[in-house]
C-alpha cells in the first residue's frame, strides 16, 4: 500500500501498539498500511457514510486483513468504547468537524493514549480547544503534499499553555524546531497577505477598512512566528 506523503506522515505518528482507530477512514488506506506493516496489531476503521466504508471493506478484503481490521459505520467516536483503541486518528477533515467529533466523543478522552489529529482548517482554534479541554500537544509535523500544507499533531491528556497567539496559530513545536515546511508556508502567507493588503489599500469603504484591520492582524501573527523562528537559528 503506497500512501500519499500526507498519509505517510500521519502513519509515522501512530505509535507502535495494539489497536488504532481511524475516524473517517474513507478508503481505509491508513489502517491497511499500519496493520500490513505490523505497526499495530489491529485497527478499527470507521466512517459515517456507507459508500466510503464499503470501499474500505473491499480494500481490506483485497489485502486479506479482515481478521485484523474491523469496519464500523459510525458518526465520529459513537461506536467506539473506552479501552478499544490505544490511538485514535482523525484526519482529512476541517477543524470544526474534528472538534465536534472530539466533543461528542468525550467517553474516549481518558482511555485513548494518543490522538493523532490533522485538521485542515481552523488549526489555531484546534490548539486552543485542546488546551481548554485538558490535552497537551506532544509533537507536531507539517508536510506539503500536492501543493497544499498539512499539519499533524499528537495530543495526549495533560496541560499546555502557550505565551503567544502566533504559537497557537502556527504551532509552538513547529516554530521551536524551525520547521522548514512551516517556514515556506509562512513566507508564502506573508507574500499573499502583502499583496492583498496593497489591493485593499486602494479602497476606503467600511468593509475594506475592517478587512484591512484583519489582514494587519494576520500579518503580525505571521511576522511574529517568523521572528521567533529567526531567534531559534
Ligand atoms: N481520513 C482520511 C484521510 O485523511 O485521507 C479520509 C479523509 S476524507 C476527506 C473524510 C472522511 O470522513 C469521509 O470518508 C467522510 O465520510 C468521513 N466523515 C465525515 N464526517 C464524519 C463523521 N462525523 N464521522 C465519521 N466519519 C466522517
CSV table of C-alpha atoms and ligand atoms in Angstrom, one decimal:
chain,number,residue,atom,x,y,z
A,1,UNK,CA,0.0,0.0,0.0
A,2,UNK,CA,1.6,3.3,-1.2
A,3,UNK,CA,0.5,6.2,0.9
A,4,UNK,CA,0.5,9.9,-0.1
A,5,UNK,CA,3.2,12.0,1.7
A,6,UNK,CA,0.4,13.4,4.0
A,7,UNK,CA,-1.0,10.0,5.0
A,8,UNK,CA,2.5,8.6,5.3
A,9,UNK,CA,3.4,11.3,7.8
A,10,UNK,CA,0.1,10.6,9.7
A,11,UNK,CA,1.1,6.9,9.8
A,12,UNK,CA,4.5,7.7,11.2
A,13,UNK,CA,2.8,9.5,14.1
A,14,UNK,CA,0.9,6.4,15.1
A,15,UNK,CA,2.9,4.7,17.9
A,16,UNK,CA,3.6,1.0,17.7
A,17,UNK,CA,0.9,-0.7,19.7
A,18,UNK,CA,-2.1,-2.8,20.0
A,19,UNK,CA,-5.1,-1.2,18.2
A,20,UNK,CA,-5.6,2.1,16.4
A,21,UNK,CA,-9.0,3.6,15.4
A,22,UNK,CA,-9.4,5.7,12.3
A,23,UNK,CA,-12.3,8.1,12.3
A,24,UNK,CA,-13.4,9.0,8.8
A,25,UNK,CA,-11.3,6.2,7.2
A,26,UNK,CA,-12.7,6.7,3.7
A,27,UNK,CA,-10.6,4.4,1.5
A,28,UNK,CA,-9.2,2.6,4.6
A,29,UNK,CA,-5.6,3.1,3.3
A,30,UNK,CA,-4.2,4.2,6.7
A,31,UNK,CA,-5.3,1.2,8.8
A,32,UNK,CA,-4.4,-1.2,5.9
A,33,UNK,CA,-0.9,0.3,5.8
A,34,UNK,CA,-0.4,0.2,9.6
A,35,UNK,CA,-1.7,-3.3,10.0
A,36,UNK,CA,0.2,-4.7,7.0
A,37,UNK,CA,3.4,-3.3,8.4
A,38,UNK,CA,2.6,-4.8,11.9
A,39,UNK,CA,2.9,-1.3,13.4
A,40,UNK,CA,-0.3,-2.0,15.1
A,41,UNK,CA,-1.8,-5.4,15.8
A,42,UNK,CA,-5.3,-4.4,14.7
A,43,UNK,CA,-7.4,-1.5,13.6
A,44,UNK,CA,-11.0,-0.2,13.8
A,45,UNK,CA,-11.9,1.7,10.7
A,46,UNK,CA,-14.9,3.9,10.9
A,47,UNK,CA,-16.9,6.2,8.6
A,48,UNK,CA,-20.2,7.9,8.8
A,49,UNK,CA,-21.1,7.1,5.2
A,50,UNK,CA,-21.8,3.6,3.9
A,51,UNK,CA,-20.1,4.4,0.5
A,52,UNK,CA,-16.6,5.0,1.8
A,53,UNK,CA,-17.0,2.2,4.4
A,54,UNK,CA,-17.8,-0.3,1.7
A,55,UNK,CA,-14.8,0.9,-0.3
A,56,UNK,CA,-12.7,0.4,2.7
A,57,UNK,CA,-14.2,-3.1,3.3
A,58,UNK,CA,-13.3,-4.1,-0.3
A,59,UNK,CA,-9.7,-2.8,0.1
A,60,UNK,CA,-9.4,-4.7,3.4
A,61,UNK,CA,-10.5,-7.8,1.7
A,62,UNK,CA,-8.0,-7.3,-1.2
A,63,UNK,CA,-5.2,-7.2,1.4
A,64,UNK,CA,-6.7,-10.2,3.3
A,65,UNK,CA,-6.8,-8.3,6.6
A,66,UNK,CA,-10.5,-8.9,7.5
A,67,UNK,CA,-9.4,-10.6,10.7
A,68,UNK,CA,-7.4,-7.6,11.9
A,69,UNK,CA,-9.3,-4.6,10.6
A,70,UNK,CA,-12.8,-4.2,11.9
A,71,UNK,CA,-15.1,-1.8,10.0
A,72,UNK,CA,-17.8,0.2,11.7
A,73,UNK,CA,-20.4,2.5,10.3
A,74,UNK,CA,-20.5,5.3,12.8
A,75,UNK,CA,-20.7,9.0,13.4
A,76,UNK,CA,-17.4,10.1,14.9
A,77,UNK,CA,-16.5,8.1,18.0
A,78,UNK,CA,-20.0,7.0,18.8
A,79,UNK,CA,-19.3,3.3,18.0
A,80,UNK,CA,-16.0,3.2,20.0
A,81,UNK,CA,-15.8,2.0,23.6
A,82,UNK,CA,-13.2,3.1,26.1
A,83,UNK,CA,-10.2,0.7,26.0
A,84,UNK,CA,-10.8,-0.4,22.5
A,85,UNK,CA,-8.1,1.7,20.9
A,86,UNK,CA,-4.7,2.9,22.1
A,87,UNK,CA,-4.5,5.6,19.4
A,88,UNK,CA,-7.3,7.4,17.6
A,89,UNK,CA,-6.6,9.2,14.3
A,90,UNK,CA,-8.9,11.9,13.0
A,91,UNK,CA,-7.5,13.3,9.8
A,92,UNK,CA,-8.6,14.8,6.5
A,93,UNK,CA,-11.4,17.0,7.9
A,94,UNK,CA,-11.9,20.6,8.8
A,95,UNK,CA,-11.0,21.7,12.3
A,96,UNK,CA,-14.7,22.4,13.3
A,97,UNK,CA,-15.7,18.8,12.4
A,98,UNK,CA,-12.7,17.3,14.3
A,99,UNK,CA,-13.6,19.5,17.4
A,100,UNK,CA,-17.3,18.3,17.2
A,101,UNK,CA,-16.2,14.7,16.9
A,102,UNK,CA,-13.9,15.1,19.9
A,103,UNK,CA,-16.6,16.9,21.9
A,104,UNK,CA,-19.2,14.2,21.2
A,105,UNK,CA,-16.6,11.5,21.9
A,106,UNK,CA,-15.7,12.6,25.5
A,107,UNK,CA,-16.2,9.0,26.7
A,108,UNK,CA,-12.9,8.2,24.9
A,109,UNK,CA,-10.7,11.0,26.2
A,110,UNK,CA,-9.1,9.3,29.1
A,111,UNK,CA,-8.6,5.8,27.8
A,112,UNK,CA,-7.0,6.8,24.5
A,113,UNK,CA,-3.3,7.2,24.7
A,114,UNK,CA,-2.7,9.3,21.6
A,115,UNK,CA,-4.9,11.5,19.5
A,116,UNK,CA,-3.4,12.0,16.1
A,117,UNK,CA,-5.2,14.9,14.6
A,118,UNK,CA,-4.8,16.6,11.3
A,119,UNK,CA,-7.3,19.5,11.0
A,120,UNK,CA,-7.4,21.1,7.6
A,121,UNK,CA,-8.8,24.4,8.8
A,122,UNK,CA,-9.0,26.5,12.0
A,123,UNK,CA,-5.8,24.9,13.2
A,124,UNK,CA,-5.2,27.6,15.8
A,125,UNK,CA,-8.7,27.1,17.2
A,126,UNK,CA,-7.9,23.3,17.5
A,127,UNK,CA,-4.8,24.1,19.6
A,128,UNK,CA,-6.9,26.4,21.8
A,129,UNK,CA,-9.6,23.7,22.1
A,130,UNK,CA,-7.0,21.1,23.1
A,131,UNK,CA,-5.6,23.3,25.9
A,132,UNK,CA,-9.1,24.2,27.2
A,133,UNK,CA,-10.1,20.5,27.4
A,134,UNK,CA,-7.1,19.1,29.1
A,135,UNK,CA,-5.0,17.9,26.2
A,136,UNK,CA,-1.4,18.7,25.5
A,137,UNK,CA,0.4,18.6,22.2
A,138,UNK,CA,3.3,16.3,22.4
A,139,UNK,CA,4.7,16.8,18.9
A,140,UNK,CA,3.7,18.2,15.6
A,141,UNK,CA,4.8,17.9,12.0
A,142,UNK,CA,4.0,19.7,8.8
A,143,UNK,CA,4.0,18.3,5.3
A,144,UNK,CA,3.5,19.8,1.8
A,145,UNK,CA,1.6,17.4,-0.4
A,146,UNK,CA,0.3,18.2,-4.0
A,147,UNK,CA,0.7,21.9,-3.4
A,148,UNK,CA,-1.1,22.0,0.0
A,149,UNK,CA,0.1,22.2,3.5
A,150,UNK,CA,-0.9,19.9,6.3
A,151,UNK,CA,-0.3,19.9,10.0
A,152,UNK,CA,-0.3,16.7,12.0
A,153,UNK,CA,-0.4,16.7,15.8
A,154,UNK,CA,0.0,14.1,18.5
A,155,UNK,CA,-2.2,15.1,21.5
A,156,UNK,CA,-2.3,13.4,24.9
A,157,UNK,CA,-4.1,14.1,28.1
A,158,UNK,CA,-2.2,16.8,30.0
A,159,UNK,CA,-1.9,20.5,30.3
A,160,UNK,CA,-0.4,23.0,27.9
A,161,UNK,CA,-0.1,26.7,27.6
A,162,UNK,CA,1.5,28.9,25.0
A,163,UNK,CA,2.5,32.5,25.6
A,164,UNK,CA,1.9,33.9,22.2
A,165,UNK,CA,-1.1,33.7,19.9
A,166,UNK,CA,1.1,33.0,16.9
A,167,UNK,CA,2.2,29.8,18.7
A,168,UNK,CA,-1.4,28.7,18.7
A,169,UNK,CA,-2.0,29.7,15.1
A,170,UNK,CA,1.2,28.1,13.7
A,171,UNK,CA,2.3,25.6,16.3
A,172,UNK,CA,4.8,26.2,19.1
A,173,UNK,CA,6.6,22.9,18.4
A,174,UNK,CA,7.0,23.7,14.6
A,175,UNK,CA,8.3,27.2,15.4
A,176,UNK,CA,10.7,25.9,18.0
A,177,UNK,CA,12.3,23.5,15.7
A,178,UNK,CA,12.4,26.0,12.8
A,179,UNK,CA,10.4,23.6,10.7
A,180,UNK,CA,11.4,24.1,7.1
A,181,UNK,CA,7.8,23.4,5.8
A,182,UNK,CA,6.3,25.9,8.2
A,183,UNK,CA,8.9,28.5,7.1
A,184,UNK,CA,7.9,28.0,3.5
A,185,UNK,CA,4.3,28.3,4.4
A,186,UNK,CA,4.8,31.5,6.4
A,187,UNK,CA,6.9,33.1,3.7
A,188,UNK,CA,4.1,32.3,1.2
A,189,UNK,CA,1.5,33.7,3.6
A,190,UNK,CA,3.5,36.9,4.1
A,191,UNK,CA,3.6,37.5,0.3
A,192,UNK,CA,-0.1,36.6,-0.1
A,193,UNK,CA,-1.1,38.9,2.8
A,194,UNK,CA,1.1,41.7,1.5
A,195,UNK,CA,-0.5,41.5,-2.0
A,196,UNK,CA,-4.0,41.5,-0.5
A,197,UNK,CA,-3.1,44.5,1.7
A,198,UNK,CA,-1.9,46.5,-1.3
A,199,UNK,CA,-5.1,45.7,-3.3
A,200,UNK,CA,-7.5,46.5,-0.5
A,201,UNK,CA,-5.5,49.6,0.4
A,202,UNK,CA,-6.8,51.2,-2.8
A,203,UNK,CA,-10.4,51.2,-1.4
A,204,UNK,CA,-11.6,53.1,1.6
A,205,UNK,CA,-15.1,51.6,2.2
A,206,UNK,CA,-16.0,50.5,5.7
A,207,UNK,CA,-15.7,46.8,4.7
A,208,UNK,CA,-12.3,47.4,3.2
A,209,UNK,CA,-11.1,49.0,6.4
A,210,UNK,CA,-12.4,46.1,8.5
A,211,UNK,CA,-10.7,43.7,6.2
A,212,UNK,CA,-7.5,45.7,6.4
A,213,UNK,CA,-7.5,45.5,10.2
A,214,UNK,CA,-8.0,41.7,9.9
A,215,UNK,CA,-5.1,41.5,7.4
A,216,UNK,CA,-2.8,43.5,9.6
A,217,UNK,CA,-3.5,41.2,12.5
A,218,UNK,CA,-2.8,38.2,10.3
A,219,UNK,CA,0.4,39.8,9.1
A,220,UNK,CA,1.5,40.4,12.7
A,221,UNK,CA,0.9,36.8,13.5
A,222,UNK,CA,2.9,35.6,10.5
A,223,UNK,CA,5.7,38.0,11.3
A,224,UNK,CA,5.7,37.0,15.0
A,225,UNK,CA,6.2,33.4,14.0
A,226,UNK,CA,8.9,34.2,11.5
A,227,UNK,CA,10.8,36.4,14.0
A,228,UNK,CA,10.6,33.7,16.7
A,229,UNK,CA,12.0,31.2,14.2
A,230,UNK,CA,14.8,33.6,13.3
A,231,UNK,CA,15.7,33.8,17.0
A,232,UNK,CA,15.8,30.0,17.2
A,233,UNK,CA,18.5,29.7,14.5
B,1,LIG,N1,-9.1,10.2,7.0
B,1,LIG,C1,-8.8,10.0,5.6
B,1,LIG,C2,-7.6,10.8,5.2
B,1,LIG,O1,-7.1,11.6,6.0
B,1,LIG,O2,-7.2,10.7,4.0
B,1,LIG,C3,-10.1,10.4,4.7
B,1,LIG,C4,-10.5,11.8,4.8
B,1,LIG,S1,-11.9,12.1,3.9
B,1,LIG,C5,-11.6,13.6,3.1
B,1,LIG,C6,-13.1,12.4,5.1
B,1,LIG,C7,-13.9,11.2,5.5
B,1,LIG,O3,-14.5,11.4,6.8
B,1,LIG,C8,-15.0,10.8,4.5
B,1,LIG,O4,-14.9,9.5,4.2
B,1,LIG,C9,-16.3,11.1,5.3
B,1,LIG,O5,-17.4,10.2,5.0
B,1,LIG,C10,-15.8,10.9,6.8
B,1,LIG,N2,-16.6,11.6,7.8
B,1,LIG,C11,-17.1,12.9,7.7
B,1,LIG,N3,-17.7,13.2,8.9
B,1,LIG,C12,-17.6,12.1,9.7
B,1,LIG,C13,-18.1,11.8,11.0
B,1,LIG,N4,-18.8,12.6,11.7
B,1,LIG,N5,-17.8,10.6,11.5
B,1,LIG,C14,-17.1,9.7,10.8
B,1,LIG,N6,-16.6,9.9,9.5
B,1,LIG,C15,-16.9,11.1,9.0
